[in-house]
XYZ file of C-alpha atoms in Angstrom:
508
model
C 4.952 120.836 174.445
C 3.431 124.823 173.732
C 6.348 125.395 171.675
C 4.700 122.827 168.953
C 0.731 124.056 169.098
C 0.980 126.490 166.307
C -1.746 129.052 167.889
C -0.485 132.345 165.599
C -1.113 134.550 167.625
C 2.288 135.941 168.332
C 5.589 134.623 168.304
C 7.048 131.396 169.586
C 9.222 132.898 172.192
C 6.363 134.905 174.719
C 4.734 131.536 175.318
C 2.094 132.696 178.344
C 1.042 136.172 176.573
C 0.264 133.864 173.581
C -1.899 132.103 175.758
C -3.671 134.638 177.583
C -4.433 136.443 174.488
C -5.875 133.389 173.200
C -8.030 132.441 176.516
C -9.493 136.319 176.118
C -10.842 135.520 172.285
C -12.203 132.925 173.766
C -14.606 134.409 176.556
C -15.597 136.550 174.352
C -16.676 134.597 172.179
C -18.249 133.222 175.221
C -20.632 136.580 176.078
C -22.658 135.413 173.179
C -23.995 131.799 174.277
C -24.404 133.695 178.021
C -26.728 135.983 175.985
C -28.615 133.282 174.268
C -28.883 131.803 177.674
C -29.927 134.537 179.560
C -32.371 135.707 176.863
C -33.938 132.282 175.337
C -37.260 131.962 178.219
C -36.968 127.634 177.783
C -33.601 126.650 179.617
C -33.291 123.721 177.556
C -32.897 125.318 174.912
C -31.431 127.682 176.091
C -28.821 125.207 177.552
C -28.526 123.152 174.280
C -27.045 125.366 171.941
C -24.753 126.840 174.768
C -23.413 123.524 174.886
C -23.402 122.890 171.388
C -21.524 125.857 170.732
C -18.953 124.663 173.173
C -18.244 121.090 172.195
C -18.022 122.758 168.492
C -15.102 125.045 169.480
C -13.164 122.526 171.588
C -13.376 119.874 168.428
C -12.884 122.857 165.656
C -9.685 123.869 168.352
C -8.712 120.241 168.540
C -7.938 119.382 164.499
C -6.619 122.868 163.829
C -4.469 123.495 167.212
C -3.939 120.675 169.147
C -3.916 117.389 167.075
C -0.438 118.471 165.850
C 0.523 116.826 169.915
C -0.591 114.029 169.173
C 0.922 113.460 166.185
C 3.905 114.752 166.198
C 6.919 112.641 165.078
C 9.587 115.581 165.916
C 10.907 113.387 168.809
C 11.374 109.954 167.508
C 14.730 109.816 166.877
C 15.612 109.995 170.656
C 11.749 108.602 172.640
C 11.888 105.415 169.842
C 14.787 103.640 170.955
C 14.214 104.170 174.973
C 11.835 101.759 176.847
C 9.143 103.694 176.784
C 5.893 102.034 175.702
C 3.031 103.660 173.078
C 0.596 103.927 176.174
C 2.985 105.965 178.277
C 3.740 108.388 175.033
C -0.234 108.659 174.767
C -0.445 109.556 178.260
C 1.309 111.834 177.848
C 0.519 114.033 174.885
C -2.638 113.336 176.554
C -2.482 115.313 179.296
C -1.439 118.175 177.583
C -4.381 118.216 175.338
C -6.230 117.244 178.063
C -5.157 120.621 180.125
C -4.583 122.939 177.129
C -8.455 122.047 176.547
C -9.782 122.157 179.862
C -8.591 125.954 180.101
C -9.748 126.744 177.028
C -13.274 125.024 177.678
C -13.024 127.210 181.007
C -12.640 130.698 179.187
C -15.060 129.917 177.174
C -17.603 128.871 179.442
C -16.996 131.400 182.258
C -19.685 134.331 180.762
C -22.033 131.379 181.552
C -20.964 130.047 184.428
C -20.558 133.640 186.008
C -24.507 134.116 185.225
C -26.018 131.412 185.591
C -24.456 131.539 189.536
C -25.718 134.615 190.007
C -28.846 133.591 188.897
C -29.829 129.890 189.739
C -27.317 129.739 192.734
C -24.540 128.044 193.951
C -26.252 124.600 192.926
C -27.077 124.532 189.498
C -24.144 126.974 188.794
C -21.437 124.158 189.905
C -23.571 121.270 188.278
C -23.943 123.287 184.609
C -19.685 123.562 185.953
C -19.565 119.789 185.955
C -21.210 119.260 182.980
C -18.954 121.328 180.893
C -15.814 119.643 182.523
C -17.971 116.206 180.553
C -18.863 117.871 177.088
C -14.172 118.946 177.264
C -13.866 115.550 177.954
C -15.809 114.262 175.885
C -14.658 116.261 172.669
C -11.203 115.851 173.465
C -11.675 111.776 173.795
C -14.187 111.612 170.865
C -11.521 113.410 168.701
C -9.017 111.181 169.693
C -11.206 108.268 169.340
C -11.534 109.648 165.777
C -7.950 110.200 165.752
C -7.001 106.856 166.705
C -9.484 104.941 164.630
C -8.243 106.291 161.618
C -4.536 106.250 162.153
C -5.204 102.450 162.437
C -6.961 102.164 158.642
C -5.164 104.835 156.814
C -1.215 106.081 157.524
C 1.191 109.224 156.575
C 0.055 111.248 154.238
C -3.201 109.616 153.414
C -4.196 110.298 156.750
C -2.126 113.929 157.526
C -4.360 115.013 154.055
C -6.993 113.701 155.874
C -6.775 115.466 158.989
C -6.506 118.410 156.506
C -10.072 118.081 155.188
C -11.764 117.049 158.343
C -10.504 120.887 159.342
C -11.524 122.688 156.755
C -15.018 120.686 157.015
C -15.210 121.389 160.722
C -14.279 124.970 160.055
C -17.054 124.735 157.077
C -20.145 123.495 159.833
C -18.989 126.256 162.292
C -18.832 128.964 160.877
C -21.087 128.301 157.931
C -23.618 127.694 160.874
C -22.794 130.280 163.394
C -23.273 132.818 160.493
C -27.188 131.011 160.070
C -27.777 130.966 164.038
C -27.305 134.195 164.386
C -29.656 135.688 161.010
C -32.327 132.989 161.621
C -32.434 133.683 165.274
C -36.245 135.418 166.126
C -36.950 135.856 169.133
C -40.613 136.164 168.925
C -40.371 132.776 167.877
C -37.807 131.351 170.187
C -40.917 132.545 173.086
C -43.097 130.414 171.482
C -40.797 127.424 171.552
C -41.351 124.226 173.420
C -39.068 122.182 174.289
C -39.729 118.120 174.760
C -37.735 114.832 174.950
C -37.130 113.098 171.871
C -35.613 109.411 171.319
C -33.221 111.270 168.885
C -32.024 112.919 171.609
C -29.863 110.459 172.407
C -27.779 110.610 169.319
C -27.036 114.391 170.499
C -24.602 114.914 173.238
C -25.442 118.437 174.128
C -29.248 117.236 175.153
C -27.377 114.179 178.030
C -26.110 117.369 179.778
C -29.689 119.355 179.518
C -31.212 116.458 181.092
C -28.114 116.305 183.554
C -29.249 119.501 184.787
C -33.345 119.206 184.809
C -32.561 116.547 187.253
C -30.678 118.944 189.928
C -34.278 121.617 188.720
C -36.121 119.126 189.712
C -37.833 118.303 186.395
C -39.708 114.695 186.531
C -37.404 112.385 185.480
C -38.269 109.414 183.195
C -35.990 106.154 181.619
C -35.382 108.632 178.627
C -34.527 111.426 180.407
C -32.581 109.493 182.512
C -30.570 107.120 179.604
C -29.671 110.390 178.287
C -28.013 111.259 182.577
C -26.001 107.837 182.207
C -24.522 108.991 178.504
C -23.192 111.964 179.730
C -21.577 110.641 182.951
C -20.216 107.383 181.371
C -18.995 107.930 177.659
C -15.995 110.369 177.987
C -14.429 107.663 179.690
C -15.747 104.649 178.117
C -14.326 106.730 174.894
C -10.281 107.663 177.238
C -10.790 104.089 178.959
C -11.083 102.587 175.047
C -8.499 105.058 173.100
C -5.807 104.343 175.861
C -6.139 100.494 176.445
C -6.757 99.694 172.670
C -6.113 102.456 169.892
C -3.089 103.967 171.419
C -1.273 100.248 170.933
C 1.467 100.582 168.418
C 0.797 104.480 168.487
C 4.888 104.319 167.640
C 4.608 102.461 164.562
C 1.980 104.321 163.720
C 3.845 107.927 164.615
C 7.028 106.750 162.537
C 4.765 106.271 159.128
C 4.821 110.735 159.330
C 8.493 110.221 158.396
C 8.589 108.549 155.292
C 7.253 109.649 152.931
C 4.380 108.352 150.816
C 5.423 108.022 146.732
C 3.101 109.052 144.773
C 2.523 108.239 141.223
C 3.683 110.660 139.110
C 0.848 111.862 136.638
C 1.251 113.711 133.776
C -0.282 116.907 133.668
C -2.926 117.111 130.697
C -1.931 119.670 127.695
C -5.671 121.226 127.210
C -6.758 121.173 130.873
C -8.535 124.286 131.846
C -5.937 125.730 134.190
C -3.218 124.971 132.048
C -5.227 126.842 129.406
C -6.134 129.693 131.279
C -2.237 129.748 132.052
C -1.167 129.478 128.035
C -3.472 132.711 127.595
C -2.922 135.352 130.461
C 0.806 134.723 131.417
C 2.358 136.972 129.197
C 6.087 135.435 129.038
C 7.736 131.995 129.273
C 8.918 133.100 133.100
C 5.179 133.736 134.482
C 3.847 130.967 132.798
C 6.664 129.004 134.551
C 6.021 130.261 137.727
C 2.224 129.824 137.632
C 2.580 126.589 136.776
C 4.596 125.937 139.407
C 2.257 127.950 142.702
C -0.831 126.099 141.286
C 1.016 122.900 142.098
C 2.099 123.851 145.365
C -1.381 126.031 145.878
C -2.646 122.530 145.500
C -0.201 120.973 148.275
C 0.002 122.732 150.639
C -1.456 122.051 153.939
C -1.054 125.346 155.913
C -1.967 127.268 153.442
C -5.273 125.090 152.483
C -6.920 125.277 155.913
C -6.583 128.667 156.518
C -7.924 129.743 153.281
C -10.357 127.262 152.709
C -12.818 128.538 155.881
C -13.427 131.471 154.451
C -15.990 129.779 151.899
C -18.251 130.505 154.022
C -18.216 133.949 154.507
C -17.464 134.192 150.418
C -20.539 131.574 149.615
C -23.242 131.019 152.491
C -23.609 135.038 152.815
C -24.116 135.920 149.420
C -26.971 132.938 149.728
C -28.599 134.154 152.363
C -28.891 137.313 151.351
C -30.358 136.425 147.887
C -32.858 133.830 149.385
C -33.685 136.530 151.519
C -34.487 138.658 149.634
C -36.910 136.592 147.066
C -38.906 135.624 150.368
C -39.466 138.760 151.441
C -39.885 140.554 147.600
C -41.744 137.712 146.634
C -39.315 136.576 144.459
C -35.981 138.477 141.777
C -37.212 139.464 138.572
C -35.632 142.297 135.946
C -37.021 145.074 138.251
C -35.905 143.887 141.474
C -33.695 146.139 143.570
C -29.420 145.764 141.400
C -28.477 146.202 145.514
C -29.037 142.526 145.900
C -26.857 141.254 143.304
C -24.041 143.668 144.487
C -23.801 142.709 147.754
C -23.665 139.125 146.875
C -20.927 139.780 144.382
C -18.935 141.389 146.493
C -18.918 138.432 149.041
C -17.919 136.787 146.857
C -14.611 138.335 146.442
C -14.139 137.498 149.912
C -12.732 134.078 149.407
C -10.226 135.703 146.973
C -9.363 138.759 149.458
C -7.942 136.081 151.962
C -6.038 133.878 150.053
C -4.148 136.996 148.895
C -4.035 138.222 153.079
C -2.923 134.787 153.775
C -0.311 134.628 150.833
C 2.866 134.024 152.972
C 1.744 131.195 155.537
C 2.432 128.062 154.509
C 4.395 124.805 155.828
C 7.590 124.976 152.529
C 9.556 126.222 154.284
C 12.501 125.694 151.275
C 9.801 126.888 149.039
C 11.785 131.281 148.636
C 14.992 129.912 148.196
C 13.070 128.980 144.274
C 13.027 132.368 143.185
C 15.857 133.789 145.041
C 18.288 131.907 142.630
C 15.806 131.654 139.740
C 17.365 133.825 136.981
C 14.692 136.478 137.619
C 15.719 139.891 136.372
C 12.595 141.631 138.180
C 11.573 139.219 141.253
C 7.790 140.870 141.612
C 7.067 138.975 138.313
C 6.586 136.252 141.270
C 3.355 138.017 142.888
C 1.772 139.030 139.054
C 2.383 135.249 138.731
C 0.450 134.383 141.840
C -2.485 137.102 141.888
C -3.057 135.415 138.012
C -3.667 131.701 139.559
C -5.331 132.329 143.199
C -8.186 134.918 140.687
C -8.352 131.286 138.691
C -8.261 129.587 142.149
C -10.425 131.271 144.524
C -12.499 134.431 142.470
C -13.621 133.605 138.699
C -15.070 130.438 139.508
C -17.551 132.285 142.087
C -17.951 135.268 139.724
C -18.331 132.598 137.138
C -21.103 131.655 139.328
C -22.784 135.224 140.329
C -23.383 135.534 136.778
C -25.317 132.804 135.841
C -27.103 134.039 138.781
C -27.995 137.947 137.985
C -28.222 136.884 133.730
C -31.362 134.280 134.758
C -32.801 137.038 137.136
C -32.181 140.384 135.743
C -30.562 139.228 132.112
C -28.129 140.615 130.118
C -28.049 144.280 130.818
C -26.772 143.333 134.085
C -23.957 141.460 133.387
C -20.922 144.802 133.498
C -21.275 143.878 137.130
C -19.453 141.603 136.940
C -16.605 142.841 135.005
C -16.908 146.172 137.227
C -16.653 143.599 141.098
C -13.632 141.663 139.088
C -11.231 144.889 138.268
C -11.974 146.531 141.232
C -11.616 143.817 143.406
C -8.466 142.933 141.265
C -7.081 146.022 141.455
C -7.419 147.471 145.603
C -5.172 143.636 145.706
C -2.434 144.269 143.517
C -1.932 147.936 144.488
C -2.397 146.625 148.595
C 0.697 144.180 146.921
C 2.746 147.400 145.602
C 2.091 149.513 149.229
C 4.831 148.359 151.739
C 7.004 145.116 152.367
C 5.882 142.115 151.156
C 6.932 138.878 152.610
C 7.685 136.129 149.743
C 4.789 133.550 149.190
C 4.629 130.220 151.306
C 7.553 131.453 153.289
C 6.375 131.422 156.551
C 4.643 129.802 159.177
C 1.127 130.192 160.749
C 2.837 130.859 164.603
C 5.735 133.616 162.660
C 2.889 135.253 161.008
C 0.256 135.901 163.341
C -3.564 136.206 163.684
C -3.945 139.300 165.428
C -2.790 141.275 162.919
C -4.665 139.527 160.118
C -8.860 139.864 161.986
C -7.849 143.381 161.980
C -6.636 143.812 158.277
C -10.239 141.030 157.380
C -12.547 143.696 159.174
C -11.005 147.186 157.429
C -10.895 144.879 153.746
C -14.793 144.050 154.767
C -15.054 147.809 155.329
C -13.552 149.049 151.802
C -15.965 146.172 149.706
C -18.721 147.835 151.434
C -17.561 151.439 150.278
C -16.589 149.662 146.843
C -20.132 148.312 146.927
C -21.792 151.617 147.615
C -19.952 153.303 145.305
C -20.984 150.463 142.921
C -24.386 151.113 143.161
C -24.534 154.979 142.890
C -22.565 155.055 139.567
C -25.582 152.286 138.542
C -27.971 155.319 138.504
C -25.611 157.499 136.160
C -26.272 157.176 132.778
C -23.137 155.553 130.925
C -21.753 155.648 134.378
C -21.062 152.382 135.386
C -19.427 152.302 131.618
C -17.113 155.250 132.134
C -16.146 153.279 135.450
C -15.732 150.209 134.687
C -12.779 151.627 131.726
C -10.607 153.288 134.215
C -10.608 150.697 136.718
C -9.928 148.166 133.623
C -7.218 151.115 132.730
C -5.865 150.941 135.970
C -5.339 147.159 136.591
C -3.465 146.113 133.784
C -1.477 149.661 134.329
C -0.844 148.292 137.942
C -0.540 144.572 136.975
C 2.306 145.638 134.525
C 4.266 147.724 137.220
C 3.321 144.730 140.007
C 5.368 142.541 137.221
C 8.620 144.732 137.632
C 8.936 145.698 141.247
C 12.294 144.456 143.235
C 11.170 141.938 145.881
C 13.799 143.444 149.015
């Protein structure tokens, strides 16, 4: 079963090392929630944030990793011809998912558990450990309940598409909430915060566990708190029993649908759609036009690629938006006299989505896609990379830059619009030079596990540092008369020359 979990930290040949890396990473993330529990004066608020983060991380892990176990259809030809019931198949897969989720939950909560055990003693530490187990069970069973319920209503490829959008949405909520919680955290406000139980807490699972801990801390109980404690203790097992007894029925039939590809109606592409007009304008020849058309469709259909790249929206859109709002509030409004560093920072943050799309270019689930251009009659296969770069620019860069351009024009006027072109050429030239340097894997040709995420994290940190350097250089060049015009012209020449070199590059 380990080989079915696409954890992405290392190759599948060393499962134990992959698990250790993941658990160590989760324990590092758990330190942040431990700091909140340790520093927030109100223990109810600290525990609420801790349980919220634990639940969100576990559900995100289920959506991105362990849902593959539940929906796996590779064994259909073997298991489904044996006298094995749907409940037995569900129970076997559920057991593996629970073991993995419990291990992940323990890694996430270990720093907080150790701190509370030292601060509050063995009793409260044991209660917190039990609460973490209940949160883990609730997170897994609620996600299973949702999945099995949707499988009864929607099956086959449509369900897989829906799961992809759920994964993207959860990642956006978590990353966006994580960033905003850090930025909005004000120690002075937390010191004066007064926690109180309200009726709507009955619909907030983390508050159930807070009431459970308060019971052992000697806090006075009432009907509302007792109801929350009852929900904390009963709801995980009710969801689990209901899913096992009723929703798991017919699981074998539901999994068979995943082997039967839905036949989608072929819709004729509009000749003068915006994307087709873009391709016609910027493709240098018929070969590049054909490749751009093919990759436009591939990138829109590849689930693995979309689930990996789209969560970057949380950083590329939320971060500049927050910076702008923060600057607006501090300066009492934005106008032509405001510092251009505000929009320069926002523009370079907007390019993170495009850079993420490029870094994960090789990842995909179209296993035979590399045959497409290996056997294609291309004199120089570098035209594949130039075509892909243009498609990614359209999908992930030009639209965010257009939003940034409208924002700059509204607050600063037309005189600052040249900065948009500067950012485009600077980031695009940097990406082209990255493609020209060293070996590069073909687009959408390897799986997530083969690619690995540890190296990608280092590359992303390096990329953000490079963007910061470009932004600082951009700002100081603006202080030189006509400096930005000269700088942008040099970048534009470098962009077109390097794109021509990339187009004739031979791929090995």
